[in-house]
CSV table of C-alpha atoms in Angstrom, one decimal:
chain,number,residue,atom,x,y,z
A,145,MET,CA,3.7,-14.4,5.6
A,146,THR,CA,3.4,-14.1,1.9
A,147,THR,CA,0.3,-15.2,0.0
A,148,GLN,CA,2.3,-17.3,-2.5
A,149,ASP,CA,5.1,-19.8,-2.3
A,150,ASN,CA,7.4,-17.8,-4.4
A,151,THR,CA,9.9,-14.6,-4.5
A,152,GLY,CA,7.6,-11.9,-5.4
A,153,GLY,CA,6.6,-13.5,-9.0
A,154,LEU,CA,7.6,-11.3,-12.0
A,155,PHE,CA,8.6,-8.2,-10.0
A,156,GLY,CA,10.5,-10.0,-7.4
A,157,PRO,CA,14.0,-10.0,-8.4
A,158,LEU,CA,13.7,-6.3,-9.3
A,159,PHE,CA,12.2,-4.9,-6.2
A,160,HIS,CA,13.1,-7.5,-3.7
A,161,GLY,CA,16.2,-9.3,-4.8
A,162,SER,CA,16.7,-12.9,-5.1
A,163,ALA,CA,18.2,-14.1,-1.3
A,164,ILE,CA,15.9,-12.0,0.7
A,165,GLY,CA,12.8,-13.7,-1.3
A,166,ALA,CA,13.6,-17.1,0.0
A,167,VAL,CA,13.5,-15.6,3.7
A,168,PHE,CA,9.9,-15.0,3.5
A,169,THR,CA,8.0,-17.6,1.6
A,170,ASP,CA,4.9,-19.4,2.7
A,171,ARG,CA,7.3,-22.3,3.7
A,172,ALA,CA,9.7,-20.1,5.4
A,173,HIS,CA,6.9,-18.9,7.6
A,174,LEU,CA,5.4,-22.4,8.3
A,175,GLN,CA,9.1,-23.3,9.0
A,176,GLY,CA,9.7,-20.8,11.2
A,177,MET,CA,6.5,-22.0,13.4
A,178,LEU,CA,7.7,-25.4,13.2
A,179,ASP,CA,10.8,-24.5,14.7
A,180,PHE,CA,9.2,-22.8,17.5
A,181,GLU,CA,7.1,-26.2,18.1
A,182,ALA,CA,10.2,-28.4,18.0
A,183,ALA,CA,11.8,-26.3,20.3
A,184,LEU,CA,9.1,-26.1,22.5
A,185,ALA,CA,9.1,-29.7,22.6
A,186,ARG,CA,12.2,-30.2,23.0
A,187,ALA,CA,12.7,-27.6,25.9
A,188,GLU,CA,9.8,-29.0,27.7
A,189,ALA,CA,11.3,-32.5,27.4
A,190,LYS,CA,14.6,-31.1,29.0
A,191,THR,CA,12.4,-29.8,31.9
A,192,GLY,CA,10.3,-32.6,32.7
A,193,VAL,CA,7.2,-30.6,31.9
A,194,ILE,CA,6.4,-33.5,29.2
A,195,PRO,CA,7.8,-36.9,29.0
A,196,ALA,CA,11.4,-37.1,27.2
A,197,GLU,CA,10.0,-39.6,24.9
A,198,ALA,CA,7.5,-36.9,23.1
A,199,ALA,CA,10.1,-34.6,21.8
A,200,GLY,CA,11.3,-36.8,18.9
A,201,PRO,CA,8.3,-37.6,17.5
A,202,ILE,CA,6.8,-33.9,17.2
A,203,ALA,CA,10.3,-32.7,16.0
A,204,ALA,CA,10.4,-35.3,13.3
A,205,GLN,CA,7.1,-33.8,12.1
A,206,CYS,CA,8.5,-30.0,12.2
A,207,ASP,CA,9.2,-30.1,8.5
A,208,ALA,CA,7.4,-27.6,6.4
A,209,ALA,CA,7.6,-29.5,3.3
A,210,LEU,CA,5.0,-31.8,4.8
A,211,TYR,CA,2.1,-29.5,4.9
A,212,ASP,CA,-0.4,-28.6,2.5
A,213,LEU,CA,-0.3,-24.8,1.9
A,214,ALA,CA,-3.4,-24.5,0.4
A,215,ALA,CA,-5.2,-26.3,3.4
A,216,LEU,CA,-3.6,-24.1,5.7
A,217,ALA,CA,-4.6,-21.1,3.9
A,218,GLU,CA,-8.3,-22.0,3.8
A,219,GLY,CA,-8.0,-23.0,7.7
A,220,ALA,CA,-6.4,-19.5,8.7
A,221,THR,CA,-9.6,-18.2,7.2
A,222,ARG,CA,-11.5,-20.0,9.8
A,223,GLY,CA,-9.3,-19.6,13.1
A,224,GLY,CA,-8.0,-15.9,11.8
A,225,ASN,CA,-4.3,-16.9,11.9
A,226,THR,CA,-1.7,-19.8,10.6
A,227,ALA,CA,-0.9,-21.0,13.7
A,228,ILE,CA,-4.2,-22.6,14.5
A,229,PRO,CA,-4.7,-24.8,11.5
A,230,LEU,CA,-1.1,-25.9,11.2
A,231,VAL,CA,-1.0,-26.7,15.0
A,232,LYS,CA,-4.0,-29.0,14.2
A,233,ALA,CA,-2.2,-30.3,11.1
A,234,LEU,CA,1.0,-30.8,13.3
A,235,THR,CA,-0.8,-33.0,16.0
A,236,ALA,CA,-2.4,-34.8,13.5
A,237,LYS,CA,0.9,-36.0,12.1
A,238,VAL,CA,2.4,-36.7,15.2
A,239,ALA,CA,-0.9,-38.8,16.3
A,240,ALA,CA,-0.5,-40.9,13.4
A,241,ARG,CA,3.2,-42.0,14.4
A,242,ASP,CA,2.7,-41.7,18.2
A,243,LYS,CA,-0.5,-40.9,20.0
A,244,ALA,CA,0.8,-40.3,23.1
A,245,ALA,CA,3.4,-38.0,22.0
A,246,ALA,CA,0.2,-35.8,20.0
A,247,GLY,CA,-1.1,-35.0,23.6
A,248,PHE,CA,2.1,-32.8,24.0
A,249,VAL,CA,2.1,-30.7,20.8
A,250,HIS,CA,2.1,-26.9,21.4
A,251,TRP,CA,2.0,-27.6,25.2
A,252,GLY,CA,1.5,-24.4,27.1
A,253,ALA,CA,2.0,-22.1,24.2
A,254,THR,CA,-0.4,-19.9,22.3
A,255,SER,CA,-0.8,-19.1,18.6
A,256,GLN,CA,1.0,-16.0,19.0
A,257,ASP,CA,3.8,-17.5,20.5
A,258,ALA,CA,4.9,-19.3,17.5
A,259,MET,CA,3.9,-17.1,14.8
A,260,ASP,CA,6.1,-14.0,16.7
A,261,THR,CA,9.2,-16.5,17.4
A,262,GLY,CA,8.9,-17.8,13.7
A,263,LEU,CA,8.7,-14.1,12.6
A,264,VAL,CA,12.0,-13.4,14.9
A,265,LEU,CA,13.8,-16.6,13.6
A,266,GLN,CA,12.9,-15.2,9.5
A,267,LEU,CA,14.1,-12.1,10.4
A,268,ARG,CA,17.4,-13.1,11.7
A,269,ALA,CA,17.7,-14.6,8.5
A,270,ALA,CA,16.7,-11.3,7.2
A,271,VAL,CA,19.2,-9.4,9.1
A,272,ALA,CA,22.2,-11.5,8.5
A,273,LEU,CA,21.6,-10.7,4.4
A,274,ILE,CA,21.1,-7.0,4.8
A,275,GLU,CA,24.2,-6.2,7.4
A,276,ALA,CA,26.5,-8.7,4.7
A,277,ASP,CA,24.8,-6.4,1.9
A,278,LEU,CA,25.4,-3.2,3.9
A,279,ALA,CA,29.0,-4.2,4.7
A,280,LYS,CA,29.5,-4.8,0.7
A,281,LEU,CA,27.9,-1.3,0.2
A,282,SER,CA,30.1,0.4,2.7
A,283,GLY,CA,33.2,-0.8,1.2
A,284,ASN,CA,32.1,0.3,-2.3
A,285,LEU,CA,31.3,3.7,-1.4
A,286,ALA,CA,34.8,3.7,1.1
A,287,THR,CA,36.8,2.7,-2.3
A,288,LEU,CA,34.8,5.2,-4.5
A,289,ALA,CA,35.5,8.2,-1.8
A,290,GLN,CA,39.2,7.3,-1.5
A,291,LYS,CA,39.6,7.1,-5.3
A,292,HIS,CA,37.4,10.3,-6.1
A,293,ARG,CA,38.7,12.4,-3.2
A,294,GLN,CA,40.2,14.9,-6.0
A,295,THR,CA,38.0,14.5,-8.8
A,296,PRO,CA,36.4,17.9,-9.0
A,297,MET,CA,33.0,18.1,-10.0
A,298,VAL,CA,29.5,20.8,-9.6
A,299,GLY,CA,27.8,20.9,-6.4
A,300,ARG,CA,24.3,21.6,-6.9
A,301,THR,CA,22.0,23.1,-4.5
A,302,TRP,CA,18.1,23.6,-5.6
A,303,LEU,CA,19.3,21.2,-8.5
A,304,GLN,CA,21.5,24.4,-9.7
A,305,HIS,CA,25.3,25.0,-10.0
A,306,ALA,CA,26.4,26.3,-6.7
A,307,LEU,CA,30.2,25.5,-5.8
A,308,PRO,CA,32.9,23.3,-6.6
A,309,ILE,CA,32.9,20.0,-4.8
A,310,THR,CA,34.8,16.6,-5.0
A,311,PHE,CA,32.9,13.5,-6.2
A,312,GLY,CA,34.7,11.8,-3.1
A,313,LEU,CA,32.6,14.3,-0.9
A,314,LYS,CA,29.6,13.3,-2.2
A,315,VAL,CA,30.2,9.8,-1.9
A,316,ALA,CA,31.6,10.1,1.5
A,317,GLY,CA,28.2,11.8,2.6
A,318,TRP,CA,26.4,8.7,1.3
A,319,LEU,CA,28.6,6.5,3.4
A,320,ASP,CA,28.5,8.5,6.4
A,321,ALA,CA,24.6,7.6,6.4
A,322,VAL,CA,25.1,4.2,5.5
A,323,GLU,CA,27.3,3.7,8.6
A,324,ARG,CA,24.6,5.1,10.7
A,325,HIS,CA,22.1,2.5,9.7
A,326,ARG,CA,24.7,-0.3,10.0
A,327,ALA,CA,25.2,1.1,13.8
A,328,ARG,CA,21.3,1.4,14.0
A,329,ILE,CA,20.8,-2.4,13.1
A,330,ILE,CA,23.6,-3.6,15.6
A,331,GLU,CA,21.9,-2.0,18.2
A,332,LEU,CA,18.5,-3.0,17.7
A,333,LYS,CA,19.4,-7.1,17.2
A,334,PRO,CA,19.5,-7.4,21.0
A,335,ARG,CA,16.1,-5.9,21.4
A,336,LEU,CA,14.6,-8.0,17.9
A,337,LEU,CA,16.3,-11.3,18.4
A,338,VAL,CA,14.4,-12.3,21.3
A,339,LEU,CA,11.8,-15.1,22.1
A,340,GLN,CA,8.1,-14.6,22.0
A,341,PHE,CA,6.5,-17.1,24.6
A,342,GLY,CA,3.6,-16.1,26.9
A,343,GLY,CA,1.2,-18.5,26.6
A,344,ALA,CA,-2.6,-17.2,26.5
A,345,ALA,CA,-2.2,-14.1,28.3
A,346,GLY,CA,1.2,-13.7,28.8
A,347,THR,CA,1.5,-15.6,32.2
A,348,LEU,CA,2.8,-18.8,31.1
A,349,ALA,CA,-0.1,-20.3,33.8
A,350,ALA,CA,-0.3,-23.5,31.9
A,351,LEU,CA,2.9,-24.4,33.2
A,352,GLY,CA,2.6,-23.9,36.4
A,353,ASP,CA,6.2,-22.9,38.2
A,354,LYS,CA,8.3,-24.3,35.0
A,355,GLY,CA,7.1,-21.3,33.0
A,356,LEU,CA,10.3,-19.6,33.3
A,357,VAL,CA,12.7,-22.8,33.2
A,358,VAL,CA,10.6,-23.9,29.8
A,359,ALA,CA,11.4,-19.9,28.5
A,360,GLU,CA,14.9,-20.4,29.2
A,361,ALA,CA,15.6,-23.6,27.4
A,362,LEU,CA,13.4,-22.5,24.8
A,363,ALA,CA,15.4,-19.3,24.2
A,364,ALA,CA,18.5,-21.4,24.6
A,365,ASP,CA,17.4,-24.0,21.9
A,366,LEU,CA,16.4,-21.6,19.4
A,367,LYS,CA,19.5,-19.0,20.2
A,368,LEU,CA,17.4,-16.2,21.2
A,369,ALA,CA,17.3,-13.6,23.8
A,370,LEU,CA,14.7,-13.8,26.5
A,371,PRO,CA,12.9,-10.8,27.2
A,372,ALA,CA,12.0,-10.1,30.4
A,373,THR,CA,8.6,-10.5,29.9
A,374,SER,CA,6.6,-11.3,26.8
A,375,TRP,CA,5.9,-8.9,23.9
A,376,HIS,CA,2.5,-9.9,22.4
A,377,GLY,CA,0.9,-6.5,22.7
A,378,ALA,CA,4.2,-4.3,22.8
A,379,ARG,CA,5.1,-4.1,19.3
A,380,ASP,CA,7.8,-1.7,19.8
A,381,ARG,CA,10.5,-4.5,18.5
A,382,VAL,CA,9.4,-5.4,15.4
A,383,VAL,CA,8.3,-2.0,14.6
A,384,GLU,CA,11.9,-0.5,15.2
A,385,PHE,CA,13.4,-3.0,12.7
A,386,GLY,CA,10.8,-1.8,10.5
A,387,THR,CA,11.7,1.9,11.1
A,388,VAL,CA,15.2,1.4,10.9
A,389,LEU,CA,14.7,-0.2,7.3
A,390,ALA,CA,12.7,2.5,6.5
A,391,LEU,CA,15.1,5.2,7.1
A,392,LEU,CA,17.9,3.2,5.3
A,393,THR,CA,15.9,2.9,2.2
A,394,GLY,CA,15.4,6.6,2.6
A,395,THR,CA,19.1,6.8,2.1
A,396,LEU,CA,19.1,4.1,-0.6
A,397,GLY,CA,16.7,6.3,-2.4
A,398,LYS,CA,18.8,9.6,-2.3
A,399,MET,CA,21.8,7.7,-3.2
A,400,ALA,CA,19.6,6.4,-6.3
A,401,ARG,CA,18.2,10.0,-6.9
A,402,ASP,CA,21.9,11.5,-6.8
A,403,ILE,CA,22.9,8.7,-9.5
A,404,ALA,CA,19.9,9.2,-11.8
A,405,LEU,CA,20.5,13.1,-12.0
A,406,LEU,CA,24.3,12.1,-12.8
A,407,MET,CA,22.9,10.1,-15.6
A,408,GLN,CA,21.0,12.6,-17.1
A,409,THR,CA,21.7,13.5,-20.4
A,410,GLU,CA,22.9,17.1,-19.9
A,411,ALA,CA,25.1,16.0,-17.0
A,412,GLY,CA,26.7,12.6,-18.0
A,413,GLU,CA,28.7,12.7,-14.9
A,414,ALA,CA,28.4,8.8,-14.0
A,415,TYR,CA,26.6,6.1,-14.8
A,416,GLU,CA,25.2,2.8,-13.2
A,417,PRO,CA,27.3,-0.2,-14.4
A,418,ALA,CA,26.7,-1.2,-18.1
A,419,GLY,CA,25.6,-4.9,-19.1
A,420,GLU,CA,23.8,-6.8,-21.5
A,421,GLY,CA,20.1,-5.4,-21.8
A,422,LYS,CA,21.1,-3.0,-19.0
A,423,GLY,CA,18.7,-0.1,-19.0
A,424,GLY,CA,17.5,-0.3,-22.7
A,425,SER,CA,14.5,0.7,-24.4
A,426,SER,CA,11.7,-1.2,-26.2
A,427,THR,CA,11.8,1.5,-29.1
A,428,MET,CA,15.1,3.8,-28.8
A,429,PRO,CA,18.4,2.0,-29.3
A,430,HIS,CA,20.3,4.9,-27.9
A,431,LYS,CA,18.8,5.0,-24.5
A,432,ARG,CA,20.6,4.0,-21.3
A,433,ASN,CA,18.2,4.1,-18.4
A,434,PRO,CA,19.1,4.1,-14.6
A,435,VAL,CA,16.8,0.9,-13.7
A,436,ALA,CA,18.8,0.1,-10.5
A,437,ALA,CA,17.7,3.5,-9.2
A,438,ALA,CA,14.2,3.2,-10.4
A,439,ALA,CA,14.1,0.0,-8.4
A,440,ALA,CA,15.2,1.8,-5.3
A,441,LEU,CA,13.4,5.1,-5.8
A,442,ALA,CA,10.4,2.7,-5.9
A,443,ALA,CA,11.3,1.3,-2.9
A,444,ALA,CA,11.8,4.5,-1.2
A,445,THR,CA,8.3,5.8,-2.2
A,446,ARG,CA,6.7,2.5,-0.8
A,447,VAL,CA,8.6,1.8,2.2
A,448,PRO,CA,7.5,4.6,3.9
A,449,HIS,CA,3.9,4.1,3.8
A,450,LEU,CA,4.4,0.5,5.0
A,451,ALA,CA,6.5,1.9,7.9
A,452,GLY,CA,3.6,4.1,8.8
A,453,SER,CA,1.2,0.8,9.1
A,454,LEU,CA,3.5,-0.7,11.4
A,455,LEU,CA,3.4,2.6,13.7
A,456,SER,CA,-0.3,3.0,13.3
A,457,GLY,CA,-0.7,-0.9,14.5
A,458,MET,CA,1.0,-0.3,18.0
A,459,VAL,CA,-1.9,0.7,19.4
A,460,GLN,CA,-3.0,-2.8,20.5
A,461,GLU,CA,-5.7,-3.7,22.9
A,462,HIS,CA,-4.8,-5.2,26.6
A,463,GLU,CA,-2.7,-8.4,26.8
A,464,ARG,CA,-3.2,-8.9,23.4
A,465,GLY,CA,-4.6,-7.0,20.4
A,466,LEU,CA,-7.0,-7.3,17.5
A,467,GLY,CA,-6.1,-6.4,14.3
A,468,GLY,CA,-3.1,-4.1,14.8
A,469,TRP,CA,-1.1,-7.8,15.0
A,470,HIS,CA,-2.6,-9.2,12.0
A,471,ALA,CA,-1.7,-5.9,9.9
A,472,GLU,CA,2.1,-6.5,10.7
A,473,TRP,CA,1.8,-10.3,8.7
A,474,GLN,CA,2.0,-8.8,5.4
A,475,VAL,CA,3.4,-5.6,5.7
A,476,LEU,CA,6.8,-6.1,7.5
A,477,PRO,CA,7.9,-9.1,5.1
A,478,GLU,CA,7.0,-6.5,2.2
A,479,LEU,CA,8.8,-3.8,3.8
A,480,VAL,CA,11.9,-5.8,4.8
A,481,GLN,CA,12.1,-7.3,1.0
A,482,LEU,CA,11.7,-3.8,-0.7
A,483,SER,CA,14.3,-2.3,1.9
A,484,ALA,CA,16.7,-5.5,0.8
A,485,GLY,CA,16.1,-5.2,-2.6
A,486,ALA,CA,16.9,-1.6,-2.7
A,487,LEU,CA,20.2,-2.2,-1.0
A,488,ALA,CA,21.2,-4.8,-3.1
A,489,GLN,CA,20.3,-2.8,-6.2
A,490,MET,CA,22.4,0.0,-4.5
A,491,THR,CA,25.7,-2.2,-3.7
A,492,GLU,CA,25.4,-3.5,-7.6
A,493,VAL,CA,25.5,0.0,-9.1
A,494,THR,CA,28.2,1.6,-6.5
A,495,GLY,CA,30.1,-1.6,-7.0
A,496,GLY,CA,30.9,-0.8,-10.6
A,497,LEU,CA,29.7,2.8,-10.9
A,498,GLU,CA,31.4,4.4,-14.1
A,499,VAL,CA,32.5,8.2,-13.1
A,500,GLN,CA,33.0,10.8,-15.8
A,501,ARG,CA,35.9,12.8,-14.8
A,502,ASP,CA,36.3,14.5,-17.8
A,503,GLN,CA,32.4,15.6,-18.1
A,504,MET,CA,32.5,16.4,-14.3
A,505,ARG,CA,35.5,18.8,-15.2
A,506,ALA,CA,33.8,20.2,-18.4
A,507,ASN,CA,30.6,20.8,-16.3
A,508,LEU,CA,32.2,23.1,-13.9
A,509,ASP,CA,33.3,25.3,-16.9
A,510,ALA,CA,29.1,25.4,-18.3
A,511,THR,CA,28.4,28.7,-16.9
A,512,ASN,CA,32.0,30.5,-18.1
A,513,GLY,CA,33.0,30.5,-14.5
A,514,LEU,CA,30.4,31.9,-12.5
A,515,ILE,CA,30.5,28.6,-10.3
A,516,MET,CA,33.9,30.6,-8.9
A,517,ALA,CA,32.0,33.6,-8.4
A,518,GLU,CA,32.1,33.5,-4.5
A,519,ALA,CA,36.0,32.3,-4.5
A,520,VAL,CA,36.6,35.6,-6.2
A,521,ALA,CA,34.1,37.6,-3.8
A,522,MET,CA,35.8,36.2,-0.9
A,523,ALA,CA,39.2,36.9,-1.9
A,524,LEU,CA,38.3,40.5,-2.7
A,525,GLY,CA,36.4,40.8,0.1
A,526,ALA,CA,39.2,40.4,2.4
A,527,LYS,CA,40.7,44.1,0.5
A,528,LEU,CA,37.2,45.8,0.0
A,529,GLY,CA,34.5,43.9,2.9
A,530,LYS,CA,32.1,41.5,1.8
A,531,GLN,CA,29.1,43.6,0.8
A,532,GLU,CA,31.3,45.9,-1.5
A,533,ALA,CA,32.8,42.8,-3.1
A,534,HIS,CA,29.6,40.8,-3.6
A,535,HIS,CA,27.9,43.8,-5.5
A,536,LEU,CA,30.7,43.9,-7.6
A,537,ILE,CA,31.3,40.5,-8.3
A,538,GLU,CA,27.4,40.2,-8.7
A,539,ALA,CA,27.6,42.9,-11.3
A,540,ALA,CA,30.4,40.8,-13.2
A,541,SER,CA,28.2,38.1,-13.6
A,542,LYS,CA,25.6,39.7,-14.8
A,543,ARG,CA,27.8,41.3,-17.7
A,544,ALA,CA,29.4,37.8,-18.1
A,545,ILE,CA,25.8,36.3,-18.6
A,546,SER,CA,24.6,39.2,-20.7
A,547,GLU,CA,27.6,39.1,-22.9
A,548,GLN,CA,28.1,35.1,-23.1
A,549,ARG,CA,32.0,35.9,-21.7
A,550,HIS,CA,33.8,33.9,-19.1
A,551,LEU,CA,33.5,35.7,-15.7
A,552,ARG,CA,37.4,35.7,-15.6
A,553,ASP,CA,37.7,37.9,-18.6
A,554,VAL,CA,34.9,40.2,-17.2
A,555,LEU,CA,37.0,40.7,-14.2
A,556,ALA,CA,40.4,41.0,-15.7
A,557,GLU,CA,38.9,44.4,-17.0
A,558,ASP,CA,37.8,45.9,-14.0
A,559,LYS,CA,40.3,48.1,-12.4
A,560,THR,CA,38.9,47.9,-9.0
A,561,VAL,CA,39.5,44.0,-8.9
A,562,LEU,CA,43.0,44.6,-10.7
A,563,LEU,CA,43.7,46.7,-8.1
A,564,HIS,CA,43.3,43.9,-5.5
A,565,LEU,CA,43.6,41.1,-7.4
A,566,ASP,CA,46.5,40.7,-10.1
A,567,ARG,CA,45.8,38.5,-13.3
A,568,ALA,CA,47.6,35.3,-12.0
A,569,THR,CA,45.7,35.2,-8.6
A,570,LEU,CA,42.2,35.5,-10.7
A,571,ASP,CA,43.4,32.6,-12.5
A,572,LYS,CA,44.4,30.9,-9.7
A,573,LEU,CA,40.7,31.5,-7.8
A,574,PHE,CA,39.3,30.3,-10.8
A,575,ASP,CA,41.0,26.6,-10.3
A,576,PRO,CA,37.7,24.4,-8.7
A,577,LEU,CA,40.3,22.0,-7.0
A,578,GLY,CA,41.5,25.3,-5.3
A,579,TYR,CA,37.8,25.8,-3.7
A,580,THR,CA,36.9,22.8,-2.2
A,581,GLY,CA,37.5,24.0,1.2
A,582,VAL,CA,38.2,20.9,3.5
A,583,ALA,CA,36.3,18.5,1.4
A,584,ALA,CA,39.4,15.9,1.8
A,585,ALA,CA,39.7,16.2,5.5
A,586,LEU,CA,36.1,15.3,5.6
A,587,ILE,CA,36.5,12.6,3.7
A,588,ASP,CA,39.2,11.6,6.1
A,589,ARG,CA,36.9,12.2,9.1
A,590,VAL,CA,34.1,9.5,7.2
A,591,LEU,CA,36.6,7.0,6.5
A,592,ALA,CA,38.2,7.1,9.8
A,593,ALA,CA,34.9,6.5,11.7
A,594,ARG,CA,34.1,3.3,9.0
A,595,ARG,CA,37.6,2.0,10.2
A,596,THR,CA,36.7,2.1,13.9
């Protein structure tokens, strides 16, 4: 449920995206519950629990556009949830046209049945949007990984130059994580997209011996799975979805952080797609800010705390909880929208990422060959032993720094080095692409896993 019938106001397009916002408007919240009520009437009519002629008049009034949001919000402050005033309003609308049918509105159900099932219907729409964007993101990353499998760049650890890698390998790392999130969502859908229908205390006692028959018909009508029992007080289904999205948002935040760092003036290795007014400054004409990364990082900052609220709310009392369930109503939609918004931002960025190959290559030379120190040490270690070679290259590196010279030139003056490594070998050892290990094979493994 949201507090207003829009897609997040001024900040909605930045943090939520557009499509996902429509899933979580107040109207959509009401429509989910009304879809439950219409399906319930049809299922009960089909199974002989209510008169067959009652279903049509009830379903005819199950359109959220017919209801006054402000009046329902006021009613929720007295009833404690939105289902109570909605069922009352639905009953009144049905009674105005068919008094007999009005007596069978919400027959045998409880408020939480309508709200939880309505939420699941909203989440089903949200999952479809998220899966579509994840597929696009995966495709974008696969294209980048393949295209840049031989694009050398600086690998950084603790924000410092470490060893050469390829940009394709960096992207493959992002892709590998994204594919795990896609798998998680596929795996959780059978647990998430299920009917909630238990009546007042989960027994469906009001329906006598027809409880399960109605439940089966209701689940079939809504195209939801029928769980073994109602889950009023067991919130792991929706909390699992929230935590999986929190994991996804963390990965999106990691991607955003990497791209933002690559966009720094001192690096200049990759840029978000350019566009009219994109990333500009109100005062500095030259600025090109990583705005999509900022939005994704904001989501990655907020979502873990929202997921924490969902986890805290799992400790519920007896058959139906007090407070924990209520805490989900605004937290879960906000979490889903933030996650989906970050996903939309990073999907757009990776679809048009501007990769600066020349700058990546130039940055490899920024330390005058020091980034290749390990490569030389390993080659020399095969002749002298690892420790002796390490100490020799460490001393040469310090000299290169103090004299502001290229490490290769310093080593070319060392008789011990030349005794074991000639100049041609030294030159080869200072080729960054010659020291990227099995990067290409790792990229192939990620791409192959994605295809299967």
